[in-house]
Amino acid sequence: RLPVIGTFRSIGATRKTTTRILLAESTLYGVIGGILGCVLGIGILYVITLTVTPSWMENVQVNIEFTAMQIISALILAIVLSFISSIIPIIKVSKIPVKDIVLNIIDKQTRKSFWKPILGIIFLLTSFVIPPIIPREFALSVDTLCLLLCIAAVVLLVPCLTGVFIWLFQKVYIFIFGNEGILAAKNLRQNKSILNNISLLAIGISSILMIITISDSVTEGISNFYVNNSNYDIMLNINQADRNFERRVLTVDGVEGVY
């Protein structure tokens, strides 16, 4: 966005005015993204529910419940996230002289930061180690924090892991695509757009796996509750059992009751 900022500054816009414009633009992106995210999220949630529902629960109606407050909180989170993430680059750009922006003589220096992968590993290990040892009364809040730490760990570790895979692909591409393959792989190393997309894909796939895991855990937990707290002599397992089948079993001689 430097050419746009240079245009604003060259026609007399002050740093504060430019900063306000950029922050307003980021907030607008948060509003649009939050609304689209909520609409698409609800639709995808229905699709996931239909996909992960096991065959033996096809006759059971599954309802997806959410409140207006949850939608509003998700929208607020999208706006806040978009607003906060834009503050740092806006502050950096505001310190650049107008002359350098207009003449495009900005020296972009990239430094390798070793603290990001280390911090990502710490976040990842913390999110795995703490949940099993935390007291039950603090489980919900601590586990939620660990989920956020996992997301942060993915964002911090993706550039490092991508670099490792790029190094491996270079060894293979030399035999398949030649020098062009090596150049293509190297161009991915510092491509922030590609790295961000990889991070988003990893977070999205992890979220779907989390939903499936929680769904299976809840189903198993409820089933175990009824199994462990019911008094019966024989357990019968059949696919697509319904009330009609229950009545048929009840008519069998010697059967006193059916769960």
Short mmCIF file of N, CA, C and O in Angstrom, two decimals, residues 182-241:
data_model
loop_
_atom_site.label_atom_id
_atom_site.label_comp_id
_atom_site.label_asym_id
_atom_site.label_seq_id
_atom_site.Cartn_x
_atom_site.Cartn_y
_atom_site.Cartn_z
N ILE A 182 13.93 -25.47 -8.56
CA ILE A 182 14.66 -24.95 -7.39
C ILE A 182 14.31 -23.49 -7.16
O ILE A 182 14.07 -23.06 -6.03
N LEU A 183 14.27 -22.69 -8.25
CA LEU A 183 13.91 -21.27 -8.11
C LEU A 183 12.49 -21.11 -7.58
O LEU A 183 12.21 -20.25 -6.75
N ALA A 184 11.57 -21.95 -8.07
CA ALA A 184 10.18 -21.88 -7.60
C ALA A 184 10.09 -22.20 -6.12
O ALA A 184 9.35 -21.55 -5.37
N ALA A 185 10.84 -23.21 -5.68
CA ALA A 185 10.82 -23.57 -4.26
C ALA A 185 11.43 -22.46 -3.40
O ALA A 185 10.89 -22.14 -2.33
N LYS A 186 12.52 -21.85 -3.88
CA LYS A 186 13.15 -20.79 -3.10
C LYS A 186 12.25 -19.54 -2.99
O LYS A 186 12.31 -18.82 -2.00
N ASN A 187 11.45 -19.30 -4.03
CA ASN A 187 10.55 -18.14 -3.99
C ASN A 187 9.47 -18.28 -2.92
O ASN A 187 8.86 -17.29 -2.53
N LEU A 188 9.21 -19.49 -2.48
CA LEU A 188 8.20 -19.71 -1.44
C LEU A 188 8.72 -19.35 -0.05
O LEU A 188 7.92 -19.12 0.85
N ARG A 189 10.03 -19.32 0.11
CA ARG A 189 10.61 -19.18 1.45
C ARG A 189 10.22 -17.87 2.10
O ARG A 189 9.87 -17.81 3.27
N GLN A 190 10.29 -16.76 1.38
CA GLN A 190 10.00 -15.44 1.94
C GLN A 190 8.68 -14.87 1.44
O GLN A 190 8.43 -13.68 1.60
N ASN A 191 7.83 -15.71 0.86
CA ASN A 191 6.55 -15.26 0.34
C ASN A 191 5.53 -15.26 1.48
O ASN A 191 5.01 -16.31 1.87
N LYS A 192 5.24 -14.07 2.03
CA LYS A 192 4.36 -13.99 3.19
C LYS A 192 2.93 -14.42 2.84
O LYS A 192 2.23 -14.98 3.68
N SER A 193 2.51 -14.15 1.62
CA SER A 193 1.16 -14.54 1.21
C SER A 193 0.99 -16.06 1.26
O SER A 193 0.01 -16.58 1.79
N ILE A 194 1.98 -16.77 0.72
CA ILE A 194 1.93 -18.24 0.73
C ILE A 194 2.00 -18.76 2.16
O ILE A 194 1.26 -19.68 2.55
N LEU A 195 2.87 -18.17 2.99
CA LEU A 195 3.01 -18.62 4.37
C LEU A 195 1.71 -18.39 5.15
O LEU A 195 1.30 -19.24 5.95
N ASN A 196 1.07 -17.24 4.91
CA ASN A 196 -0.21 -16.98 5.59
C ASN A 196 -1.28 -17.97 5.15
O ASN A 196 -2.09 -18.44 5.96
N ASN A 197 -1.30 -18.29 3.86
CA ASN A 197 -2.29 -19.26 3.37
C ASN A 197 -2.06 -20.64 3.96
O ASN A 197 -3.01 -21.35 4.30
N ILE A 198 -0.78 -21.03 4.10
CA ILE A 198 -0.47 -22.32 4.71
C ILE A 198 -0.93 -22.33 6.17
O ILE A 198 -1.50 -23.32 6.65
N SER A 199 -0.70 -21.23 6.87
CA SER A 199 -1.14 -21.13 8.27
C SER A 199 -2.65 -21.25 8.38
O SER A 199 -3.18 -21.97 9.23
N LEU A 200 -3.37 -20.52 7.52
CA LEU A 200 -4.83 -20.57 7.55
C LEU A 200 -5.36 -21.96 7.22
O LEU A 200 -6.31 -22.44 7.83
N LEU A 201 -4.73 -22.63 6.24
CA LEU A 201 -5.14 -23.99 5.90
C LEU A 201 -4.91 -24.94 7.07
O LEU A 201 -5.76 -25.78 7.39
N ALA A 202 -3.75 -24.80 7.73
CA ALA A 202 -3.46 -25.66 8.88
C ALA A 202 -4.46 -25.44 10.00
O ALA A 202 -4.96 -26.39 10.61
N ILE A 203 -4.78 -24.16 10.27
CA ILE A 203 -5.75 -23.85 11.33
C ILE A 203 -7.13 -24.37 10.94
O ILE A 203 -7.86 -24.92 11.78
N GLY A 204 -7.52 -24.21 9.67
CA GLY A 204 -8.83 -24.69 9.23
C GLY A 204 -8.97 -26.19 9.33
O GLY A 204 -9.98 -26.71 9.84
N ILE A 205 -7.95 -26.92 8.85
CA ILE A 205 -7.98 -28.39 8.93
C ILE A 205 -7.99 -28.84 10.39
O ILE A 205 -8.72 -29.76 10.78
N SER A 206 -7.19 -28.17 11.23
CA SER A 206 -7.17 -28.52 12.66
C SER A 206 -8.52 -28.27 13.31
O SER A 206 -8.96 -29.05 14.16
N SER A 207 -9.20 -27.19 12.90
CA SER A 207 -10.52 -26.90 13.47
C SER A 207 -11.53 -27.98 13.12
O SER A 207 -12.33 -28.40 13.97
N ILE A 208 -11.50 -28.45 11.86
CA ILE A 208 -12.41 -29.52 11.47
C ILE A 208 -12.11 -30.80 12.25
O ILE A 208 -13.03 -31.48 12.73
N LEU A 209 -10.83 -31.13 12.41
CA LEU A 209 -10.46 -32.31 13.21
C LEU A 209 -10.91 -32.15 14.65
O LEU A 209 -11.36 -33.11 15.29
N MET A 210 -10.81 -30.93 15.18
CA MET A 210 -11.23 -30.68 16.56
C MET A 210 -12.74 -30.89 16.70
O MET A 210 -13.20 -31.52 17.68
N ILE A 211 -13.51 -30.40 15.72
CA ILE A 211 -14.96 -30.58 15.78
C ILE A 211 -15.32 -32.06 15.73
O ILE A 211 -16.18 -32.54 16.48
N ILE A 212 -14.66 -32.82 14.85
CA ILE A 212 -14.94 -34.25 14.74
C ILE A 212 -14.58 -34.97 16.04
O ILE A 212 -15.32 -35.82 16.54
N THR A 213 -13.43 -34.61 16.61
CA THR A 213 -12.98 -35.24 17.86
C THR A 213 -13.94 -34.96 19.00
O THR A 213 -14.34 -35.86 19.76
N ILE A 214 -14.35 -33.69 19.13
CA ILE A 214 -15.28 -33.33 20.20
C ILE A 214 -16.62 -34.03 19.99
O ILE A 214 -17.24 -34.53 20.95
N SER A 215 -17.09 -34.10 18.74
CA SER A 215 -18.36 -34.76 18.44
C SER A 215 -18.32 -36.23 18.84
O SER A 215 -19.23 -36.74 19.51
N ASP A 216 -17.24 -36.92 18.44
CA ASP A 216 -17.11 -38.33 18.80
C ASP A 216 -16.99 -38.52 20.31
O ASP A 216 -17.55 -39.47 20.88
N SER A 217 -16.26 -37.61 20.97
CA SER A 217 -16.08 -37.72 22.42
C SER A 217 -17.40 -37.53 23.16
O SER A 217 -17.71 -38.26 24.11
N VAL A 218 -18.19 -36.55 22.71
CA VAL A 218 -19.49 -36.31 23.36
C VAL A 218 -20.42 -37.49 23.14
O VAL A 218 -21.10 -37.95 24.08
N THR A 219 -20.45 -38.02 21.90
CA THR A 219 -21.30 -39.19 21.62
C THR A 219 -20.89 -40.38 22.47
O THR A 219 -21.75 -41.06 23.07
N GLU A 220 -19.59 -40.64 22.57
CA GLU A 220 -19.12 -41.76 23.37
C GLU A 220 -19.40 -41.54 24.85
O GLU A 220 -19.79 -42.45 25.57
N GLY A 221 -19.21 -40.28 25.30
CA GLY A 221 -19.46 -39.99 26.72
C GLY A 221 -20.92 -40.18 27.11
O GLY A 221 -21.23 -40.76 28.15
N ILE A 222 -21.84 -39.71 26.25
CA ILE A 222 -23.27 -39.88 26.54
C ILE A 222 -23.65 -41.36 26.51
O ILE A 222 -24.40 -41.85 27.37
N SER A 223 -23.13 -42.09 25.51
CA SER A 223 -23.43 -43.52 25.42
C SER A 223 -22.93 -44.26 26.66
O SER A 223 -23.64 -45.10 27.23
N ASN A 224 -21.70 -43.95 27.08
CA ASN A 224 -21.15 -44.61 28.27
C ASN A 224 -21.94 -44.28 29.52
O ASN A 224 -22.09 -45.12 30.42
N PHE A 225 -22.46 -43.05 29.59
CA PHE A 225 -23.26 -42.67 30.75
C PHE A 225 -24.49 -43.55 30.88
O PHE A 225 -24.80 -44.08 31.95
N TYR A 226 -25.20 -43.75 29.77
CA TYR A 226 -26.40 -44.58 29.82
C TYR A 226 -26.06 -46.04 30.03
O TYR A 226 -26.77 -46.76 30.73
N VAL A 227 -24.96 -46.48 29.40
CA VAL A 227 -24.57 -47.89 29.56
C VAL A 227 -24.17 -48.19 31.00
O VAL A 227 -24.58 -49.20 31.59
N ASN A 228 -23.40 -47.29 31.61
CA ASN A 228 -22.91 -47.55 32.96
C ASN A 228 -23.97 -47.33 34.04
O ASN A 228 -23.84 -47.84 35.15
N ASN A 229 -25.03 -46.57 33.73
CA ASN A 229 -26.04 -46.28 34.73
C ASN A 229 -27.36 -47.00 34.46
O ASN A 229 -28.38 -46.66 35.06
N SER A 230 -27.35 -47.95 33.56
CA SER A 230 -28.56 -48.71 33.24
C SER A 230 -28.44 -50.13 33.79
O SER A 230 -27.35 -50.71 33.86
N ASN A 231 -29.58 -50.68 34.18
CA ASN A 231 -29.62 -52.04 34.72
C ASN A 231 -30.21 -52.96 33.66
O ASN A 231 -31.42 -52.93 33.39
N TYR A 232 -29.37 -53.78 33.04
CA TYR A 232 -29.85 -54.67 31.99
C TYR A 232 -29.00 -55.93 31.99
O TYR A 232 -27.91 -55.99 32.57
N ASP A 233 -29.53 -56.96 31.33
CA ASP A 233 -28.85 -58.27 31.28
C ASP A 233 -28.19 -58.53 29.93
O ASP A 233 -27.16 -59.19 29.86
N ILE A 234 -28.79 -58.04 28.86
CA ILE A 234 -28.28 -58.32 27.52
C ILE A 234 -28.13 -57.01 26.76
O ILE A 234 -29.04 -56.16 26.80
N MET A 235 -27.02 -56.85 26.07
CA MET A 235 -26.80 -55.67 25.23
C MET A 235 -26.82 -56.10 23.76
O MET A 235 -26.13 -57.03 23.36
N LEU A 236 -27.67 -55.44 22.97
CA LEU A 236 -27.84 -55.77 21.57
C LEU A 236 -27.48 -54.55 20.73
O LEU A 236 -27.95 -53.45 20.99
N ASN A 237 -26.65 -54.75 19.72
CA ASN A 237 -26.20 -53.64 18.87
C ASN A 237 -26.70 -53.88 17.46
O ASN A 237 -26.43 -54.92 16.86
N ILE A 238 -27.47 -52.92 16.93
CA ILE A 238 -28.00 -53.05 15.57
C ILE A 238 -28.00 -51.68 14.92
O ILE A 238 -28.28 -50.66 15.56
N ASN A 239 -27.67 -51.64 13.64
CA ASN A 239 -27.67 -50.38 12.90
C ASN A 239 -29.09 -49.92 12.59
O ASN A 239 -29.98 -50.74 12.33
N GLN A 240 -29.31 -48.62 12.62
CA GLN A 240 -30.59 -48.00 12.27
C GLN A 240 -31.74 -48.53 13.10
O GLN A 240 -32.83 -48.82 12.60
N ALA A 241 -31.50 -48.73 14.39
CA ALA A 241 -32.58 -49.13 15.29
C ALA A 241 -33.54 -47.97 15.50
O ALA A 241 -33.12 -46.81 15.55
#
